[in-house]
Tab-separated table of C-alpha atoms and ligand atoms in Angstrom:
chain	number	residue	atom	x	y	z
A	1	MET	CA	-66.936	0.354	82.167
A	2	LYS	CA	-65.404	1.558	85.456
A	3	ARG	CA	-61.816	2.747	85.372
A	4	VAL	CA	-59.442	1.901	88.176
A	5	LEU	CA	-55.989	3.152	89.077
A	6	ILE	CA	-53.677	0.872	91.066
A	7	THR	CA	-50.382	2.344	92.248
A	8	GLY	CA	-47.662	-0.200	92.942
A	9	ILE	CA	-49.250	-2.521	90.403
A	10	THR	CA	-46.135	-4.661	89.939
A	11	GLY	CA	-46.153	-5.853	93.556
A	12	GLN	CA	-47.845	-8.962	94.913
A	13	ASP	CA	-51.119	-7.233	95.794
A	14	GLY	CA	-51.149	-5.141	92.624
A	15	ALA	CA	-50.958	-8.277	90.496
A	16	TYR	CA	-53.751	-10.111	92.335
A	17	LEU	CA	-55.931	-7.007	92.463
A	18	SER	CA	-55.464	-6.434	88.710
A	19	GLU	CA	-56.583	-9.967	87.998
A	20	PHE	CA	-59.559	-9.627	90.343
A	21	LEU	CA	-60.727	-6.301	88.889
A	22	LEU	CA	-60.246	-7.405	85.269
A	23	ASN	CA	-62.526	-10.345	86.051
A	24	LYS	CA	-65.061	-7.852	87.404
A	25	GLY	CA	-64.962	-5.981	84.079
A	26	TYR	CA	-62.893	-2.945	85.133
A	27	GLU	CA	-60.545	-1.036	82.827
A	28	VAL	CA	-57.296	-1.354	84.797
A	29	HIS	CA	-54.571	1.303	84.821
A	30	GLY	CA	-51.524	0.784	86.958
A	31	SER	CA	-48.369	2.608	87.909
A	32	ALA	CA	-44.986	1.597	89.269
A	33	HIS	CA	-41.654	3.330	89.622
A	34	ASP	CA	-39.844	0.672	87.625
A	35	LEU	CA	-41.405	-1.117	84.679
A	36	SER	CA	-38.312	-2.986	83.554
A	37	ALA	CA	-38.992	-6.529	82.321
A	38	ASP	CA	-37.789	-8.257	85.500
A	39	LYS	CA	-40.338	-6.323	87.577
A	40	LEU	CA	-43.297	-7.537	85.532
A	41	TRP	CA	-43.020	-11.256	86.349
A	42	ARG	CA	-46.050	-11.287	88.651
A	43	LEU	CA	-48.297	-9.722	86.019
A	44	ASP	CA	-46.923	-12.254	83.538
A	45	GLU	CA	-47.503	-15.232	85.862
A	46	LEU	CA	-51.150	-14.222	86.231
A	47	GLY	CA	-51.416	-13.522	82.489
A	48	VAL	CA	-52.683	-9.955	82.955
A	49	ARG	CA	-49.790	-7.828	81.699
A	50	GLU	CA	-51.242	-7.258	78.225
A	51	LYS	CA	-54.678	-6.424	79.616
A	52	ILE	CA	-53.673	-3.427	81.701
A	53	ALA	CA	-52.364	0.059	80.904
A	54	LEU	CA	-49.009	0.476	82.671
A	55	ARG	CA	-47.404	3.794	83.526
A	56	ASP	CA	-44.009	4.609	84.922
A	57	VAL	CA	-44.688	6.948	87.864
A	58	ASP	CA	-42.494	7.968	90.773
A	59	MET	CA	-44.640	8.604	93.857
A	60	THR	CA	-42.038	11.093	95.092
A	61	ASP	CA	-42.688	13.358	92.106
A	62	GLU	CA	-45.793	15.509	92.530
A	63	ALA	CA	-46.024	16.461	88.850
A	64	SER	CA	-46.062	12.870	87.632
A	65	VAL	CA	-48.587	11.802	90.277
A	66	ASN	CA	-50.844	14.664	89.148
A	67	ALA	CA	-50.378	13.792	85.473
A	68	LEU	CA	-51.257	10.173	86.217
A	69	VAL	CA	-54.512	11.003	87.981
A	70	LYS	CA	-55.428	13.626	85.386
A	71	SER	CA	-54.996	11.270	82.461
A	72	VAL	CA	-56.643	8.188	83.990
A	73	GLN	CA	-59.600	9.963	85.654
A	74	PRO	CA	-60.271	6.869	87.755
A	75	ASP	CA	-63.495	5.866	89.473
A	76	GLU	CA	-61.497	3.955	92.081
A	77	ILE	CA	-57.927	4.391	93.297
A	78	TYR	CA	-56.007	1.691	95.190
A	79	ASN	CA	-52.837	3.097	96.684
A	80	LEU	CA	-50.583	0.058	96.986
A	81	ALA	CA	-47.321	1.839	96.118
A	82	SER	CA	-44.970	1.386	99.027
A	83	ARG	CA	-41.476	0.595	100.140
A	84	SER	CA	-42.834	-2.394	101.996
A	85	PHE	CA	-39.856	-4.256	103.448
A	86	VAL	CA	-39.880	-3.341	107.146
A	87	ALA	CA	-36.279	-4.365	107.862
A	88	ALA	CA	-34.918	-2.131	105.086
A	89	SER	CA	-36.683	0.946	106.423
A	90	TRP	CA	-34.155	1.524	109.224
A	91	ASN	CA	-31.457	2.011	106.589
A	92	ALA	CA	-33.629	4.081	104.256
A	93	PRO	CA	-35.997	6.123	106.404
A	94	LEU	CA	-36.143	9.143	104.100
A	95	PRO	CA	-37.072	7.347	100.853
A	96	THR	CA	-39.466	5.203	102.887
A	97	ALA	CA	-41.239	8.291	104.206
A	98	ASP	CA	-41.164	10.008	100.824
A	99	VAL	CA	-42.922	7.141	99.038
A	100	ASN	CA	-45.156	5.738	101.771
A	101	ALA	CA	-46.147	8.886	103.633
A	102	LEU	CA	-45.759	11.837	101.261
A	103	GLY	CA	-46.526	9.702	98.192
A	104	THR	CA	-49.941	8.957	99.674
A	105	LEU	CA	-50.480	12.617	100.416
A	106	ARG	CA	-49.533	13.576	96.843
A	107	LEU	CA	-52.081	11.090	95.545
A	108	LEU	CA	-54.826	12.249	97.923
A	109	GLN	CA	-54.175	15.847	96.939
A	110	ALA	CA	-54.315	14.942	93.234
A	111	MET	CA	-57.610	13.147	93.805
A	112	ARG	CA	-59.013	16.094	95.732
A	113	GLU	CA	-58.176	18.473	92.879
A	114	LEU	CA	-58.736	16.290	89.829
A	115	CYS	CA	-61.308	13.578	90.606
A	116	PRO	CA	-62.919	14.268	93.999
A	117	THR	CA	-65.776	11.840	93.408
A	118	ALA	CA	-63.449	8.859	93.000
A	119	LYS	CA	-63.115	6.298	95.798
A	120	PHE	CA	-59.758	5.827	97.483
A	121	TYR	CA	-58.277	2.762	99.183
A	122	GLN	CA	-55.154	3.118	101.322
A	123	ALA	CA	-53.027	0.054	102.095
A	124	SER	CA	-52.547	0.438	105.837
A	125	THR	CA	-50.819	-2.220	107.870
A	126	SER	CA	-50.837	-4.112	111.137
A	127	GLU	CA	-47.253	-2.882	111.604
A	128	MET	CA	-48.858	0.361	112.830
A	129	TYR	CA	-49.886	-1.386	116.046
A	130	GLY	CA	-46.268	-1.777	116.946
A	131	SER	CA	-45.684	-2.729	120.524
A	132	GLY	CA	-45.364	-6.465	120.656
A	133	ASN	CA	-46.443	-8.867	123.345
A	134	GLN	CA	-50.025	-7.647	123.475
A	135	GLN	CA	-52.215	-10.004	125.413
A	136	HIS	CA	-55.144	-9.463	123.087
A	137	ARG	CA	-55.722	-9.424	119.340
A	138	GLN	CA	-55.693	-6.102	117.525
A	139	ASP	CA	-58.832	-4.537	116.079
A	140	GLU	CA	-59.925	-1.158	114.669
A	141	ASP	CA	-59.860	0.423	118.166
A	142	THR	CA	-56.443	-0.807	119.302
A	143	PRO	CA	-54.000	2.061	119.947
A	144	LEU	CA	-51.312	2.533	117.310
A	145	HIS	CA	-47.658	2.699	118.297
A	146	PRO	CA	-45.431	2.126	115.256
A	147	LYS	CA	-41.953	0.726	115.890
A	148	SER	CA	-40.159	1.039	112.551
A	149	PRO	CA	-39.627	3.904	110.077
A	150	TYR	CA	-41.814	1.878	107.716
A	151	ALA	CA	-44.643	1.699	110.255
A	152	VAL	CA	-44.358	5.403	111.114
A	153	SER	CA	-44.565	6.309	107.421
A	154	LYS	CA	-47.659	4.132	107.042
A	155	LEU	CA	-49.233	5.735	110.093
A	156	PHE	CA	-48.889	9.165	108.474
A	157	ALA	CA	-50.557	7.865	105.293
A	158	HIS	CA	-53.297	6.220	107.352
A	159	TRP	CA	-54.187	9.394	109.216
A	160	MET	CA	-53.874	11.580	106.111
A	161	THR	CA	-56.387	9.361	104.342
A	162	ILE	CA	-58.799	9.715	107.259
A	163	ASN	CA	-58.048	13.435	107.429
A	164	TYR	CA	-58.913	13.954	103.745
A	165	ARG	CA	-62.173	12.108	104.310
A	166	GLU	CA	-63.040	14.203	107.347
A	167	SER	CA	-61.796	17.522	105.938
A	168	PHE	CA	-62.934	17.356	102.327
A	169	GLY	CA	-65.603	14.671	102.282
A	170	LEU	CA	-63.631	12.332	100.016
A	171	PHE	CA	-64.587	8.659	99.930
A	172	ALA	CA	-61.251	7.515	101.319
A	173	CYS	CA	-60.633	4.560	103.599
A	174	CYS	CA	-57.871	2.323	104.920
A	175	GLY	CA	-57.605	-1.446	105.105
A	176	ILE	CA	-55.444	-2.461	108.058
A	177	LEU	CA	-54.049	-5.627	106.554
A	178	PHE	CA	-52.113	-8.190	108.514
A	179	ASN	CA	-49.366	-10.146	106.736
A	180	HIS	CA	-50.559	-11.648	103.493
A	181	GLU	CA	-48.448	-13.956	101.421
A	182	SER	CA	-48.523	-15.979	98.219
A	183	PRO	CA	-46.279	-17.550	95.593
A	184	LEU	CA	-45.952	-13.987	94.223
A	185	ARG	CA	-44.317	-12.693	97.413
A	186	GLY	CA	-40.868	-11.123	97.068
A	187	LEU	CA	-37.896	-13.232	98.181
A	188	ASP	CA	-36.940	-10.835	100.991
A	189	PHE	CA	-40.015	-11.641	103.074
A	190	VAL	CA	-39.725	-14.505	105.486
A	191	THR	CA	-42.454	-16.747	104.042
A	192	ARG	CA	-41.143	-16.740	100.495
A	193	LYS	CA	-37.566	-16.901	101.724
A	194	ILE	CA	-38.547	-20.124	103.468
A	195	SER	CA	-40.638	-21.618	100.632
A	196	ASN	CA	-37.897	-20.861	98.124
A	197	GLY	CA	-35.205	-22.127	100.497
A	198	VAL	CA	-37.072	-25.378	101.178
A	199	ALA	CA	-37.596	-25.921	97.438
A	200	ARG	CA	-33.869	-25.381	96.815
A	201	ILE	CA	-32.883	-27.787	99.581
A	202	HIS	CA	-35.360	-30.372	98.277
A	203	LEU	CA	-33.881	-30.111	94.778
A	204	GLY	CA	-30.273	-30.242	96.025
A	205	LEU	CA	-29.557	-26.628	95.035
A	206	SER	CA	-28.787	-25.449	98.562
A	207	ASP	CA	-28.101	-26.911	102.000
A	208	HIS	CA	-29.517	-24.352	104.419
A	209	ILE	CA	-31.618	-21.233	105.006
A	210	SER	CA	-30.317	-18.327	107.156
A	211	LEU	CA	-32.897	-16.543	109.265
A	212	GLY	CA	-33.275	-13.997	112.046
A	213	ASN	CA	-35.898	-14.136	114.801
A	214	MET	CA	-37.676	-17.478	114.442
A	215	ASP	CA	-39.886	-16.929	117.481
A	216	ALA	CA	-41.767	-14.026	115.860
A	217	LYS	CA	-45.449	-14.746	115.376
A	218	ARG	CA	-47.581	-13.383	112.562
A	219	ASP	CA	-51.167	-13.620	111.373
A	220	TRP	CA	-50.504	-14.908	107.846
A	221	GLY	CA	-53.259	-14.934	105.233
A	222	PHE	CA	-53.367	-15.448	101.461
A	223	ALA	CA	-52.936	-12.267	99.396
A	224	GLY	CA	-55.488	-13.444	96.811
A	225	ASP	CA	-58.160	-13.433	99.547
A	226	TYR	CA	-57.120	-10.013	100.793
A	227	VAL	CA	-57.359	-8.040	97.526
A	228	GLU	CA	-61.032	-8.927	97.275
A	229	VAL	CA	-61.708	-7.149	100.528
A	230	MET	CA	-60.024	-3.968	99.269
A	231	TRP	CA	-62.630	-3.857	96.514
A	232	ARG	CA	-65.456	-4.670	98.920
A	233	MET	CA	-64.471	-1.730	101.104
A	234	LEU	CA	-64.920	0.656	98.162
A	235	GLN	CA	-68.392	-0.730	97.382
A	236	GLN	CA	-69.733	0.252	100.820
A	237	PRO	CA	-72.074	3.238	101.274
A	238	VAL	CA	-69.672	4.753	103.826
A	239	ALA	CA	-65.869	4.878	103.873
A	240	GLU	CA	-64.401	3.407	107.043
A	241	GLU	CA	-61.474	1.346	108.318
A	242	PHE	CA	-61.336	-2.436	108.533
A	243	VAL	CA	-58.894	-4.909	110.023
A	244	ILE	CA	-58.201	-7.728	107.580
A	245	SER	CA	-56.645	-10.819	109.089
A	246	THR	CA	-57.199	-14.524	109.622
A	247	GLY	CA	-57.337	-14.305	113.416
A	248	LYS	CA	-54.845	-17.188	113.631
A	249	THR	CA	-51.220	-16.753	114.580
A	250	HIS	CA	-48.201	-18.903	113.778
A	251	SER	CA	-44.513	-18.528	114.479
A	252	VAL	CA	-41.725	-18.482	111.914
A	253	ARG	CA	-40.824	-21.914	113.335
A	254	ASP	CA	-44.346	-23.168	112.555
A	255	PHE	CA	-43.931	-21.939	109.009
A	256	LEU	CA	-40.605	-23.743	108.745
A	257	ALA	CA	-42.048	-26.984	110.118
A	258	PHE	CA	-44.978	-27.025	107.670
A	259	ALA	CA	-42.803	-26.036	104.725
A	260	PHE	CA	-40.190	-28.747	105.376
A	261	ARG	CA	-42.907	-31.331	106.009
A	262	GLU	CA	-44.208	-30.603	102.514
A	263	VAL	CA	-40.970	-32.093	101.122
A	264	GLY	CA	-40.855	-34.942	103.625
A	265	ILE	CA	-38.368	-33.454	106.106
A	266	GLU	CA	-39.453	-33.669	109.759
A	267	ASP	CA	-36.243	-32.598	111.501
A	268	TRP	CA	-35.656	-29.274	109.778
A	269	THR	CA	-33.321	-27.786	112.389
A	270	LYS	CA	-30.158	-28.956	110.647
A	271	TYR	CA	-31.148	-27.047	107.514
A	272	VAL	CA	-31.709	-23.691	109.216
A	273	LYS	CA	-29.041	-21.335	110.520
A	274	SER	CA	-29.489	-18.348	112.737
A	275	ASP	CA	-27.856	-15.177	111.400
A	276	PRO	CA	-27.895	-11.985	113.502
A	277	LYS	CA	-27.788	-9.866	110.364
A	278	TYR	CA	-31.502	-10.611	109.914
A	279	LEU	CA	-32.430	-9.340	113.382
A	280	ARG	CA	-34.161	-5.935	113.533
A	281	PRO	CA	-33.386	-2.998	115.850
A	282	VAL	CA	-36.912	-3.408	117.236
A	283	GLU	CA	-38.920	-6.567	116.692
A	284	LEU	CA	-42.681	-7.020	116.795
A	285	GLN	CA	-42.934	-10.321	118.563
A	286	GLU	CA	-46.552	-11.051	117.787
A	287	LEU	CA	-49.336	-9.664	115.606
A	288	SER	CA	-52.812	-11.151	115.594
A	289	GLY	CA	-55.860	-9.485	114.077
A	290	LYS	CA	-59.494	-9.519	115.075
A	291	ASN	CA	-61.468	-9.473	111.834
A	292	ASP	CA	-64.998	-9.447	113.289
A	293	LYS	CA	-65.946	-6.108	111.722
A	294	ALA	CA	-64.904	-7.219	108.213
A	295	LYS	CA	-66.898	-10.418	108.642
A	296	ARG	CA	-69.968	-8.600	109.905
A	297	VAL	CA	-70.032	-5.555	107.602
A	298	LEU	CA	-68.305	-6.793	104.465
A	299	GLY	CA	-69.378	-10.428	104.651
A	300	TRP	CA	-65.739	-11.386	104.129
A	301	GLU	CA	-63.892	-14.463	105.356
A	302	PRO	CA	-60.424	-15.669	104.422
A	303	ARG	CA	-60.690	-18.847	102.352
A	304	VAL	CA	-57.132	-20.206	102.260
A	305	SER	CA	-55.815	-21.719	105.503
A	306	PHE	CA	-52.262	-21.355	106.814
A	307	GLU	CA	-51.449	-24.952	105.870
A	308	GLU	CA	-52.834	-24.496	102.347
A	309	LEU	CA	-50.857	-21.285	101.965
A	310	VAL	CA	-47.554	-22.894	102.940
A	311	THR	CA	-48.207	-25.864	100.662
A	312	MET	CA	-49.116	-23.605	97.748
A	313	MET	CA	-45.939	-21.557	98.152
A	314	VAL	CA	-43.551	-24.499	98.505
A	315	ARG	CA	-45.070	-26.369	95.545
A	316	ARG	CA	-44.912	-23.308	93.294
A	317	ASP	CA	-41.263	-22.710	94.175
A	318	ILE	CA	-40.426	-26.338	93.430
A	319	GLU	CA	-42.184	-25.992	90.044
A	320	ARG	CA	-40.306	-22.796	89.263
A	321	LEU	CA	-36.944	-24.374	90.053
A	322	THR	CA	-37.579	-27.672	88.288
A	323	PRO	CA	-36.230	-27.643	84.729
A	324	GLN	CA	-39.048	-28.045	82.175
A	325	THR	CA	-38.646	-31.041	79.890
B	401	GDD	N1	-37.810	-10.843	106.128
B	401	GDD	C1	-37.303	-11.685	107.048
B	401	GDD	N2	-36.132	-12.347	106.793
B	401	GDD	N3	-37.971	-11.818	108.220
B	401	GDD	C2	-37.454	-12.674	109.117
B	401	GDD	C3	-36.264	-13.391	108.908
B	401	GDD	C4	-35.573	-13.218	107.683
B	401	GDD	O1	-34.516	-13.802	107.425
B	401	GDD	N4	-36.043	-14.173	109.999
B	401	GDD	C5	-37.035	-13.943	110.856
B	401	GDD	N5	-37.895	-13.028	110.337
B	401	GDD	C6	-39.069	-12.492	111.027
B	401	GDD	C7	-39.092	-10.967	111.067
B	401	GDD	O2	-38.200	-10.508	112.089
B	401	GDD	C8	-40.557	-10.712	111.357
B	401	GDD	O3	-40.813	-10.819	112.723
B	401	GDD	C9	-41.269	-11.862	110.621
B	401	GDD	O4	-40.259	-12.826	110.301
B	401	GDD	C10	-41.975	-11.436	109.344
B	401	GDD	O5	-41.071	-10.663	108.582
B	401	GDD	P1	-41.446	-10.226	107.070
B	401	GDD	O6	-41.844	-11.409	106.272
B	401	GDD	O7	-40.294	-9.422	106.573
B	401	GDD	O8	-42.780	-9.367	107.228
B	401	GDD	P2	-43.154	-8.192	108.260
B	401	GDD	O9	-44.074	-8.785	109.286
B	401	GDD	O10	-41.965	-7.483	108.738
B	401	GDD	O11	-43.954	-7.181	107.334
B	401	GDD	C11	-44.882	-7.622	106.340
B	401	GDD	O12	-46.206	-7.556	106.838
B	401	GDD	C12	-46.665	-6.246	107.164
B	401	GDD	C13	-48.101	-6.379	107.665
B	401	GDD	O13	-48.079	-6.724	109.034
B	401	GDD	C14	-44.700	-6.716	105.118
B	401	GDD	O14	-45.494	-7.187	104.069
B	401	GDD	C15	-45.133	-5.302	105.429
B	401	GDD	O15	-45.042	-4.503	104.247
B	401	GDD	C16	-46.582	-5.344	105.929
B	401	GDD	O16	-47.014	-4.045	106.235
């Protein structure tokens, strides 16, 4: 039985990846910096909490990262641990860099010393492309120009992963994932903020949603589709980078329109307020990924459409908020 280590296992991707790898027959070990009961809801919703070995590990602490790798001796490592909320990174650049950038380096170094034949997946991000308003879609060759402390920290981790591959021959690669969402998304992110807000309005629990830049456009896919590709990348003969995206872009307004339509509201504008506190110092106006390489080499295609994703999220939030009889 293959043993896998997932850092950041309590997050959206960690939960879906755990479920996926358990179904493949892996022994799943996972770490997070906070294993208190309220952080385990995603693992509980998917019914996988009891099937995985959980460890409390702080990615900023070299000794505990080393102890983790030494005790698990994984065949595959998925580094999903991250401070992942872009907007928060301007107010917390140092912890963001410590976890996202140096945390990745600590893990790579532990792998190099303790299990150099393992395979390593790094969760890179389309945020690394930065500069908005590109005329074309981004692929593996598009120049990187990060625009937030979060994106800069991820760029360091991205290049360190490649550097450890090139310097020490480790099987280490990065998935450049565009936004991926699900009912397990945290409430801070715009998609879940909207699905939860629409569900609350529908059930009479709230009368509006406050948002920032509604003209921003993102390439939104379903997280459950995206974790599969992480695994596929580690089954390749050669470690290399892949862009993972749907290739289709929608605005925050599009998301709002679909979400409100799901509960029968066509004119949603009266339920949405603009609040400057949600604007960012620098905004990425549009991200759109070209996933041709993933399709060609990995045989991967996203299965869930944008419309299905929005519907799934709104319905699940309505279910969650509806009292059970
Ligand atoms: N969070 C949030 N809250 N975003 C808002 C709001 C709001 O009230 N109003 C408008 N937006 C806009 C943001 O300005 C941004 O342009 C867009 O909605 C998406 O914001 P998020 O959902 O917070 O995601 P993100 O694109 O910043 O980052 C996500 O995707 C990256 C991959 O491209 C995160 O998952 C990152 O960790 C990930 O790397």
